[in-house]
Amino acid sequence: MLPKFIKYYSLQAKNDLKWERNEEIPIPNELGKEFQFHSVFVCPVTKEVTTPENPPMMLKCGHVISEQSLKKLKTSHRARFKCPYCPVEQS
């Protein structure tokens, strides 16, 4: 990794480019198995793992629940409902 970074840094210096302007450095970085994780989201309302058929949905307040839970909240409270975890009203 370090030789690639040194080469990139020298190319930037030659071309008068500022790497601080970039959001990421275009150098691939291979991670070892110990740094690779499979993320799983469990809906805090239904306590079920979300799936592609029932994906996680973010509410206006930033809390996340499953799409199934969101649909249940919408049907039981009509157009407006409150987040199950805070008083922010959703529409």
One Martini backbone bead per residue (centre of mass of N, CA, C, O) as a GRO file, in nm:
protein
   91
    1MET     BB    1   0.057   0.062  -0.022
    2LEU     BB    2   0.286   0.273   0.008
    3PRO     BB    3   0.394   0.285  -0.287
    4LYS     BB    4   0.127   0.392  -0.407
    5PHE     BB    5   0.114   0.652  -0.240
    6ILE     BB    6   0.384   0.775  -0.332
    7LYS     BB    7   0.312   0.790  -0.629
    8TYR     BB    8   0.062   0.965  -0.601
    9TYR     BB    9   0.200   1.203  -0.459
   10SER     BB   10   0.404   1.267  -0.690
   11LEU     BB   11   0.188   1.324  -0.911
   12GLN     BB   12   0.055   1.559  -0.765
   13ALA     BB   13   0.304   1.743  -0.743
   14LYS     BB   14   0.352   1.771  -1.050
   15ASN     BB   15   0.030   1.865  -1.103
   16ASP     BB   16  -0.082   2.046  -0.875
   17LEU     BB   17  -0.242   1.871  -0.663
   18LYS     BB   18  -0.512   1.843  -0.425
   19TRP     BB   19  -0.608   1.595  -0.198
   20GLU     BB   20  -0.818   1.757  -0.017
   21ARG     BB   21  -1.045   1.776  -0.249
   22ASN     BB   22  -1.085   1.491  -0.213
   23GLU     BB   23  -1.290   1.231  -0.085
   24GLU     BB   24  -1.085   1.026  -0.223
   25ILE     BB   25  -0.847   0.787  -0.273
   26PRO     BB   26  -0.733   0.627  -0.582
   27ILE     BB   27  -0.671   0.357  -0.386
   28PRO     BB   28  -0.657   0.043  -0.352
   29ASN     BB   29  -0.778  -0.148  -0.055
   30GLU     BB   30  -0.694  -0.433   0.092
   31LEU     BB   31  -0.866  -0.638   0.305
   32GLY     BB   32  -0.881  -0.833   0.550
   33LYS     BB   33  -1.086  -1.062   0.695
   34GLU     BB   34  -1.093  -0.905   0.980
   35PHE     BB   35  -1.236  -0.638   0.804
   36GLN     BB   36  -1.483  -0.818   0.722
   37PHE     BB   37  -1.836  -0.748   0.699
   38HIS     BB   38  -2.169  -0.852   0.776
   39SER     BB   39  -2.445  -0.681   0.754
   40VAL     BB   40  -2.711  -0.656   1.003
   41PHE     BB   41  -3.059  -0.580   1.030
   42VAL     BB   42  -3.265  -0.513   1.312
   43CYS     BB   43  -3.571  -0.458   1.390
   44PRO     BB   44  -3.693  -0.286   1.674
   45VAL     BB   45  -3.997  -0.373   1.642
   46THR     BB   46  -3.993  -0.691   1.528
   47LYS     BB   47  -3.710  -0.847   1.555
   48GLU     BB   48  -3.617  -0.856   1.249
   49VAL     BB   49  -3.460  -0.936   0.974
   50THR     BB   50  -3.369  -0.787   0.706
   51THR     BB   51  -3.461  -0.769   0.358
   52PRO     BB   52  -3.514  -0.716   0.030
   53GLU     BB   53  -3.835  -0.734   0.088
   54ASN     BB   54  -3.751  -0.593   0.393
   55PRO     BB   55  -3.628  -0.308   0.421
   56PRO     BB   56  -3.469  -0.052   0.537
   57MET     BB   57  -3.603   0.254   0.694
   58MET     BB   58  -3.579   0.600   0.699
   59LEU     BB   59  -3.652   0.844   0.900
   60LYS     BB   60  -3.655   1.179   0.960
   61CYS     BB   61  -3.495   1.133   1.246
   62GLY     BB   62  -3.302   0.854   1.173
   63HIS     BB   63  -3.455   0.622   1.217
   64VAL     BB   64  -3.477   0.256   1.187
   65ILE     BB   65  -3.695   0.051   0.992
   66SER     BB   66  -3.900  -0.154   0.860
   67GLU     BB   67  -4.119  -0.164   0.606
   68GLN     BB   68  -4.338  -0.321   0.756
   69SER     BB   69  -4.357  -0.127   0.998
   70LEU     BB   70  -4.425   0.125   0.837
   71LYS     BB   71  -4.693   0.021   0.717
   72LYS     BB   72  -4.835  -0.026   0.988
   73LEU     BB   73  -4.819   0.268   1.089
   74LYS     BB   74  -4.973   0.396   0.850
   75THR     BB   75  -5.246   0.232   0.874
   76SER     BB   76  -5.305   0.297   1.187
   77HIS     BB   77  -5.244   0.642   1.134
   78ARG     BB   78  -5.246   0.702   0.853
   79ALA     BB   79  -5.059   0.967   0.740
   80ARG     BB   80  -4.980   1.012   1.044
   81PHE     BB   81  -4.683   0.956   1.251
   82LYS     BB   82  -4.485   0.826   1.504
   83CYS     BB   83  -4.209   0.751   1.624
   84PRO     BB   84  -4.123   0.479   1.831
   85TYR     BB   85  -3.858   0.664   1.969
   86CYS     BB   86  -3.991   0.947   1.901
   87PRO     BB   87  -4.178   1.261   1.856
   88VAL     BB   88  -4.158   1.246   1.557
   89GLU     BB   89  -4.330   1.334   1.282
   90GLN     BB   90  -4.478   1.159   1.019
   91SER     BB   91  -4.568   1.115   0.642
   0.00000   0.00000   0.00000
